[in-house]
Amino acid sequence: VGCSVTSSPLHVQIDTLLATVIVDPSNSICDGDTATLNANPAAQYLWNTSATTQSIHATTAGTYYVTITNPGACSGTATSSAIITVFPSPTPPIIIYQYVSVGHSNLNAGSYAHYQWYYYLNNQWTLITGATGQFLMNPDSCTYYEVIVSNVQGCHAVSNSVWCPTGINEINSVNNFEV
C-alpha cells in the first residue's frame, strides 16, 4: 500500500575563516626597530600597506590590517588588525667628566631611566659589574669608557667614548661601540 523511505542523518560542517595577526617581538617597538606581523595561513593576503605576503615588517606606528581569502568549496574573506606603537629612542648621552678633588673624579651620563657602563680592554668592550647608575665614580683605569642608557620604554642609546678621564682636556670621542 504505501512506501516508506528511511535516510541516514546528514551532517553539515560550516567552516568559518578567521584572520589572526601575530606580532613578533611585540606591538611596542623602539624607533629604528622592526615588528614582524604574521597572518595565519591562507591562499591570499592583502594588507593595508598593499603588501600581498603572509608577513610584513612594520617600522612606523599605526594600525595594520590584513584581509585573507581562501577560494574553493569553503571560500571566505576575513580581516584582522594589529596596532603598532613606536617609542622614541633616548638622545645619546655625552659623558661629562667631573673633577671632584685630587684623585677623585666622576663620569656623568646625564638623566636616564637605566644605565650600564663599559670600559675598553683587550680590544673589546667589557661590562663594568655593578656600574648601573648615572655616575661612574673614580674610574681607575686609563682606557675608554662608554655607557648604554635606556628610557622607561626600554629603548637605548650609546654614549660618546671618553679616554683616560684624568683631565677635561683628555676627553676624546670614538663612537665605535656596538650593542
PDB file of C-alpha atoms in Angstrom:
ATOM      1  CA  VAL A   1       0.000   0.000   0.000  1.00  0.00           C
ATOM      2  CA  GLY A   2       2.301   2.871   0.935  1.00  0.00           C
ATOM      3  CA  CYS A   3       6.027   3.374   0.546  1.00  0.00           C
ATOM      4  CA  SER A   4       8.382   4.427   3.240  1.00  0.00           C
ATOM      5  CA  VAL A   5      11.913   5.683   2.928  1.00  0.00           C
ATOM      6  CA  THR A   6      14.461   5.936   5.698  1.00  0.00           C
ATOM      7  CA  SER A   7      17.569   8.054   5.218  1.00  0.00           C
ATOM      8  CA  SER A   8      20.782   8.454   7.139  1.00  0.00           C
ATOM      9  CA  PRO A   9      21.315  11.659   9.120  1.00  0.00           C
ATOM     10  CA  LEU A  10      23.045  14.364   7.122  1.00  0.00           C
ATOM     11  CA  HIS A  11      25.928  16.186   8.822  1.00  0.00           C
ATOM     12  CA  VAL A  12      26.743  19.685   7.621  1.00  0.00           C
ATOM     13  CA  GLN A  13      30.025  21.288   8.630  1.00  0.00           C
ATOM     14  CA  ILE A  14      30.398  25.014   8.186  1.00  0.00           C
ATOM     15  CA  ASP A  15      33.981  26.218   8.217  1.00  0.00           C
ATOM     16  CA  THR A  16      34.487  29.767   9.350  1.00  0.00           C
ATOM     17  CA  LEU A  17      37.513  31.607   8.016  1.00  0.00           C
ATOM     18  CA  LEU A  18      39.261  33.518  10.796  1.00  0.00           C
ATOM     19  CA  ALA A  19      42.051  36.009  10.320  1.00  0.00           C
ATOM     20  CA  THR A  20      44.653  36.473  13.027  1.00  0.00           C
ATOM     21  CA  VAL A  21      47.767  38.615  13.173  1.00  0.00           C
ATOM     22  CA  ILE A  22      50.682  37.605  15.376  1.00  0.00           C
ATOM     23  CA  VAL A  23      53.264  40.312  16.102  1.00  0.00           C
ATOM     24  CA  ASP A  24      56.929  39.493  16.788  1.00  0.00           C
ATOM     25  CA  PRO A  25      58.578  40.585  19.030  1.00  0.00           C
ATOM     26  CA  SER A  26      55.903  42.929  20.406  1.00  0.00           C
ATOM     27  CA  ASN A  27      53.277  45.534  19.481  1.00  0.00           C
ATOM     28  CA  SER A  28      55.589  48.139  21.031  1.00  0.00           C
ATOM     29  CA  ILE A  29      58.982  48.761  19.439  1.00  0.00           C
ATOM     30  CA  CYS A  30      61.710  51.377  19.662  1.00  0.00           C
ATOM     31  CA  ASP A  31      62.476  53.853  16.913  1.00  0.00           C
ATOM     32  CA  GLY A  32      64.690  52.095  14.379  1.00  0.00           C
ATOM     33  CA  ASP A  33      63.458  48.602  15.306  1.00  0.00           C
ATOM     34  CA  THR A  34      61.106  46.375  13.331  1.00  0.00           C
ATOM     35  CA  ALA A  35      57.995  44.414  14.269  1.00  0.00           C
ATOM     36  CA  THR A  36      57.095  41.445  12.063  1.00  0.00           C
ATOM     37  CA  LEU A  37      53.371  40.905  11.535  1.00  0.00           C
ATOM     38  CA  ASN A  38      52.360  37.380  10.508  1.00  0.00           C
ATOM     39  CA  ALA A  39      48.894  36.440   9.255  1.00  0.00           C
ATOM     40  CA  ASN A  40      47.579  32.920   9.659  1.00  0.00           C
ATOM     41  CA  PRO A  41      47.907  30.611   6.608  1.00  0.00           C
ATOM     42  CA  ALA A  42      45.551  31.411   3.727  1.00  0.00           C
ATOM     43  CA  ALA A  43      45.506  31.383  -0.059  1.00  0.00           C
ATOM     44  CA  GLN A  44      45.703  35.162  -0.498  1.00  0.00           C
ATOM     45  CA  TYR A  45      46.683  38.159   1.612  1.00  0.00           C
ATOM     46  CA  LEU A  46      46.087  41.871   1.251  1.00  0.00           C
ATOM     47  CA  TRP A  47      47.493  44.254   3.858  1.00  0.00           C
ATOM     48  CA  ASN A  48      46.522  47.913   4.121  1.00  0.00           C
ATOM     49  CA  THR A  49      50.136  48.609   3.095  1.00  0.00           C
ATOM     50  CA  SER A  50      49.311  46.949  -0.287  1.00  0.00           C
ATOM     51  CA  ALA A  51      51.577  44.009   0.551  1.00  0.00           C
ATOM     52  CA  THR A  52      50.284  40.610  -0.571  1.00  0.00           C
ATOM     53  CA  THR A  53      52.529  38.367   1.528  1.00  0.00           C
ATOM     54  CA  GLN A  54      51.786  36.394   4.676  1.00  0.00           C
ATOM     55  CA  SER A  55      54.207  38.561   6.715  1.00  0.00           C
ATOM     56  CA  ILE A  56      55.083  42.232   6.685  1.00  0.00           C
ATOM     57  CA  HIS A  57      57.612  44.336   8.623  1.00  0.00           C
ATOM     58  CA  ALA A  58      56.426  47.445  10.455  1.00  0.00           C
ATOM     59  CA  THR A  59      58.788  50.254  11.437  1.00  0.00           C
ATOM     60  CA  THR A  60      56.249  53.038  11.925  1.00  0.00           C
ATOM     61  CA  ALA A  61      53.391  53.435  14.366  1.00  0.00           C
ATOM     62  CA  GLY A  62      49.889  52.687  13.163  1.00  0.00           C
ATOM     63  CA  THR A  63      47.162  50.138  12.684  1.00  0.00           C
ATOM     64  CA  TYR A  64      47.931  47.366  10.213  1.00  0.00           C
ATOM     65  CA  TYR A  65      45.108  45.345   8.639  1.00  0.00           C
ATOM     66  CA  VAL A  66      45.212  42.127   6.684  1.00  0.00           C
ATOM     67  CA  THR A  67      42.421  40.568   4.675  1.00  0.00           C
ATOM     68  CA  ILE A  68      42.837  36.865   3.956  1.00  0.00           C
ATOM     69  CA  THR A  69      40.964  34.881   1.354  1.00  0.00           C
ATOM     70  CA  ASN A  70      40.519  31.171   0.785  1.00  0.00           C
ATOM     71  CA  PRO A  71      38.929  30.188  -2.501  1.00  0.00           C
ATOM     72  CA  GLY A  72      37.250  26.877  -3.201  1.00  0.00           C
ATOM     73  CA  ALA A  73      34.358  24.950  -1.714  1.00  0.00           C
ATOM     74  CA  CYS A  74      34.649  26.769   1.607  1.00  0.00           C
ATOM     75  CA  SER A  75      35.611  30.201   0.355  1.00  0.00           C
ATOM     76  CA  GLY A  76      35.592  33.255   2.519  1.00  0.00           C
ATOM     77  CA  THR A  77      37.249  36.503   3.458  1.00  0.00           C
ATOM     78  CA  ALA A  78      38.258  37.653   6.926  1.00  0.00           C
ATOM     79  CA  THR A  79      40.066  40.693   8.308  1.00  0.00           C
ATOM     80  CA  SER A  80      42.267  41.209  11.361  1.00  0.00           C
ATOM     81  CA  SER A  81      44.439  44.053  12.625  1.00  0.00           C
ATOM     82  CA  ALA A  82      47.322  44.927  14.921  1.00  0.00           C
ATOM     83  CA  ILE A  83      48.267  48.278  16.418  1.00  0.00           C
ATOM     84  CA  ILE A  84      51.994  49.060  16.488  1.00  0.00           C
ATOM     85  CA  THR A  85      53.405  51.680  18.842  1.00  0.00           C
ATOM     86  CA  VAL A  86      56.879  53.119  18.230  1.00  0.00           C
ATOM     87  CA  PHE A  87      58.665  54.685  21.200  1.00  0.00           C
ATOM     88  CA  PRO A  88      61.433  57.241  20.673  1.00  0.00           C
ATOM     89  CA  SER A  89      64.987  56.256  21.490  1.00  0.00           C
ATOM     90  CA  PRO A  90      66.716  58.470  24.035  1.00  0.00           C
ATOM     91  CA  THR A  91      69.182  61.086  22.882  1.00  0.00           C
ATOM     92  CA  PRO A  92      72.672  59.532  23.049  1.00  0.00           C
ATOM     93  CA  PRO A  93      74.331  60.802  26.204  1.00  0.00           C
ATOM     94  CA  ILE A  94      77.511  62.826  26.179  1.00  0.00           C
ATOM     95  CA  ILE A  95      79.680  61.720  29.079  1.00  0.00           C
ATOM     96  CA  ILE A  96      80.786  64.668  31.157  1.00  0.00           C
ATOM     97  CA  TYR A  97      83.982  64.496  33.182  1.00  0.00           C
ATOM     98  CA  GLN A  98      83.612  65.955  36.675  1.00  0.00           C
ATOM     99  CA  TYR A  99      86.677  66.738  38.755  1.00  0.00           C
ATOM    100  CA  VAL A 100      85.850  66.281  42.446  1.00  0.00           C
ATOM    101  CA  SER A 101      89.233  66.598  44.161  1.00  0.00           C
ATOM    102  CA  VAL A 102      92.770  65.258  43.804  1.00  0.00           C
ATOM    103  CA  GLY A 103      92.409  61.574  42.965  1.00  0.00           C
ATOM    104  CA  HIS A 104      88.644  61.749  42.746  1.00  0.00           C
ATOM    105  CA  SER A 105      86.597  62.247  39.602  1.00  0.00           C
ATOM    106  CA  ASN A 106      83.304  61.127  38.146  1.00  0.00           C
ATOM    107  CA  LEU A 107      81.903  60.456  34.735  1.00  0.00           C
ATOM    108  CA  ASN A 108      78.337  61.737  34.424  1.00  0.00           C
ATOM    109  CA  ALA A 109      75.973  60.313  31.784  1.00  0.00           C
ATOM    110  CA  GLY A 110      73.032  62.639  32.452  1.00  0.00           C
ATOM    111  CA  SER A 111      69.490  61.743  33.425  1.00  0.00           C
ATOM    112  CA  TYR A 112      68.007  58.491  32.040  1.00  0.00           C
ATOM    113  CA  ALA A 113      65.976  55.584  33.413  1.00  0.00           C
ATOM    114  CA  HIS A 114      68.688  52.881  33.232  1.00  0.00           C
ATOM    115  CA  TYR A 115      72.473  52.751  32.786  1.00  0.00           C
ATOM    116  CA  GLN A 116      75.220  50.226  32.104  1.00  0.00           C
ATOM    117  CA  TRP A 117      78.855  51.358  31.975  1.00  0.00           C
ATOM    118  CA  TYR A 118      81.595  49.655  29.939  1.00  0.00           C
ATOM    119  CA  TYR A 119      85.335  50.015  29.520  1.00  0.00           C
ATOM    120  CA  TYR A 120      87.597  49.026  26.654  1.00  0.00           C
ATOM    121  CA  LEU A 121      90.037  46.217  27.476  1.00  0.00           C
ATOM    122  CA  ASN A 122      91.964  43.822  25.205  1.00  0.00           C
ATOM    123  CA  ASN A 123      90.269  45.125  22.052  1.00  0.00           C
ATOM    124  CA  GLN A 124      86.726  44.620  23.322  1.00  0.00           C
ATOM    125  CA  TRP A 125      84.095  46.405  25.369  1.00  0.00           C
ATOM    126  CA  THR A 126      83.709  44.907  28.839  1.00  0.00           C
ATOM    127  CA  LEU A 127      80.753  45.411  31.154  1.00  0.00           C
ATOM    128  CA  ILE A 128      81.612  47.042  34.474  1.00  0.00           C
ATOM    129  CA  THR A 129      79.754  44.914  37.011  1.00  0.00           C
ATOM    130  CA  GLY A 130      77.520  46.989  39.264  1.00  0.00           C
ATOM    131  CA  ALA A 131      78.087  50.210  37.294  1.00  0.00           C
ATOM    132  CA  THR A 132      74.400  50.883  36.624  1.00  0.00           C
ATOM    133  CA  GLY A 133      73.962  54.474  37.773  1.00  0.00           C
ATOM    134  CA  GLN A 134      74.207  57.943  36.304  1.00  0.00           C
ATOM    135  CA  PHE A 135      77.759  58.392  37.620  1.00  0.00           C
ATOM    136  CA  LEU A 136      80.857  56.238  37.260  1.00  0.00           C
ATOM    137  CA  MET A 137      82.814  57.155  40.365  1.00  0.00           C
ATOM    138  CA  ASN A 138      86.610  57.317  40.309  1.00  0.00           C
ATOM    139  CA  PRO A 139      87.317  55.375  37.112  1.00  0.00           C
ATOM    140  CA  ASP A 140      90.636  53.717  37.877  1.00  0.00           C
ATOM    141  CA  SER A 141      91.945  52.546  34.511  1.00  0.00           C
ATOM    142  CA  CYS A 142      93.396  54.619  31.721  1.00  0.00           C
ATOM    143  CA  THR A 143      91.142  53.381  28.933  1.00  0.00           C
ATOM    144  CA  TYR A 144      87.977  54.274  27.013  1.00  0.00           C
ATOM    145  CA  TYR A 145      84.655  54.393  28.868  1.00  0.00           C
ATOM    146  CA  GLU A 146      81.113  54.325  27.457  1.00  0.00           C
ATOM    147  CA  VAL A 147      77.619  53.919  28.825  1.00  0.00           C
ATOM    148  CA  ILE A 148      74.443  52.452  27.360  1.00  0.00           C
ATOM    149  CA  VAL A 149      71.355  54.258  28.617  1.00  0.00           C
ATOM    150  CA  SER A 150      67.683  53.446  28.208  1.00  0.00           C
ATOM    151  CA  ASN A 151      64.396  55.204  28.762  1.00  0.00           C
ATOM    152  CA  VAL A 152      61.382  53.833  30.626  1.00  0.00           C
ATOM    153  CA  GLN A 153      60.158  52.084  27.463  1.00  0.00           C
ATOM    154  CA  GLY A 154      63.459  50.154  27.206  1.00  0.00           C
ATOM    155  CA  CYS A 155      64.778  51.988  24.155  1.00  0.00           C
ATOM    156  CA  HIS A 156      68.524  52.515  24.349  1.00  0.00           C
ATOM    157  CA  ALA A 157      71.301  54.787  23.135  1.00  0.00           C
ATOM    158  CA  VAL A 158      75.090  54.605  23.340  1.00  0.00           C
ATOM    159  CA  SER A 159      77.213  57.462  24.645  1.00  0.00           C
ATOM    160  CA  ASN A 160      80.336  59.002  23.256  1.00  0.00           C
ATOM    161  CA  SER A 161      83.590  57.425  24.432  1.00  0.00           C
ATOM    162  CA  VAL A 162      85.961  59.142  26.834  1.00  0.00           C
ATOM    163  CA  TRP A 163      89.630  58.284  27.155  1.00  0.00           C
ATOM    164  CA  CYS A 164      91.500  58.051  30.436  1.00  0.00           C
ATOM    165  CA  PRO A 165      89.433  60.601  32.345  1.00  0.00           C
ATOM    166  CA  THR A 166      92.192  62.257  34.302  1.00  0.00           C
ATOM    167  CA  GLY A 167      91.554  65.757  32.967  1.00  0.00           C
ATOM    168  CA  ILE A 168      88.955  67.626  30.973  1.00  0.00           C
ATOM    169  CA  ASN A 169      91.373  68.081  28.062  1.00  0.00           C
ATOM    170  CA  GLU A 170      91.701  64.341  27.615  1.00  0.00           C
ATOM    171  CA  ILE A 171      88.091  63.658  26.629  1.00  0.00           C
ATOM    172  CA  ASN A 172      88.118  62.079  23.197  1.00  0.00           C
ATOM    173  CA  SER A 173      85.144  60.872  21.125  1.00  0.00           C
ATOM    174  CA  VAL A 174      85.440  57.494  19.433  1.00  0.00           C
ATOM    175  CA  ASN A 175      81.863  56.217  18.888  1.00  0.00           C
ATOM    176  CA  ASN A 176      82.770  52.694  17.781  1.00  0.00           C
ATOM    177  CA  PHE A 177      80.691  50.878  20.364  1.00  0.00           C
ATOM    178  CA  GLU A 178      78.153  48.294  19.220  1.00  0.00           C
ATOM    179  CA  VAL A 179      75.261  46.926  21.229  1.00  0.00           C
TER     180      VAL A 179
END
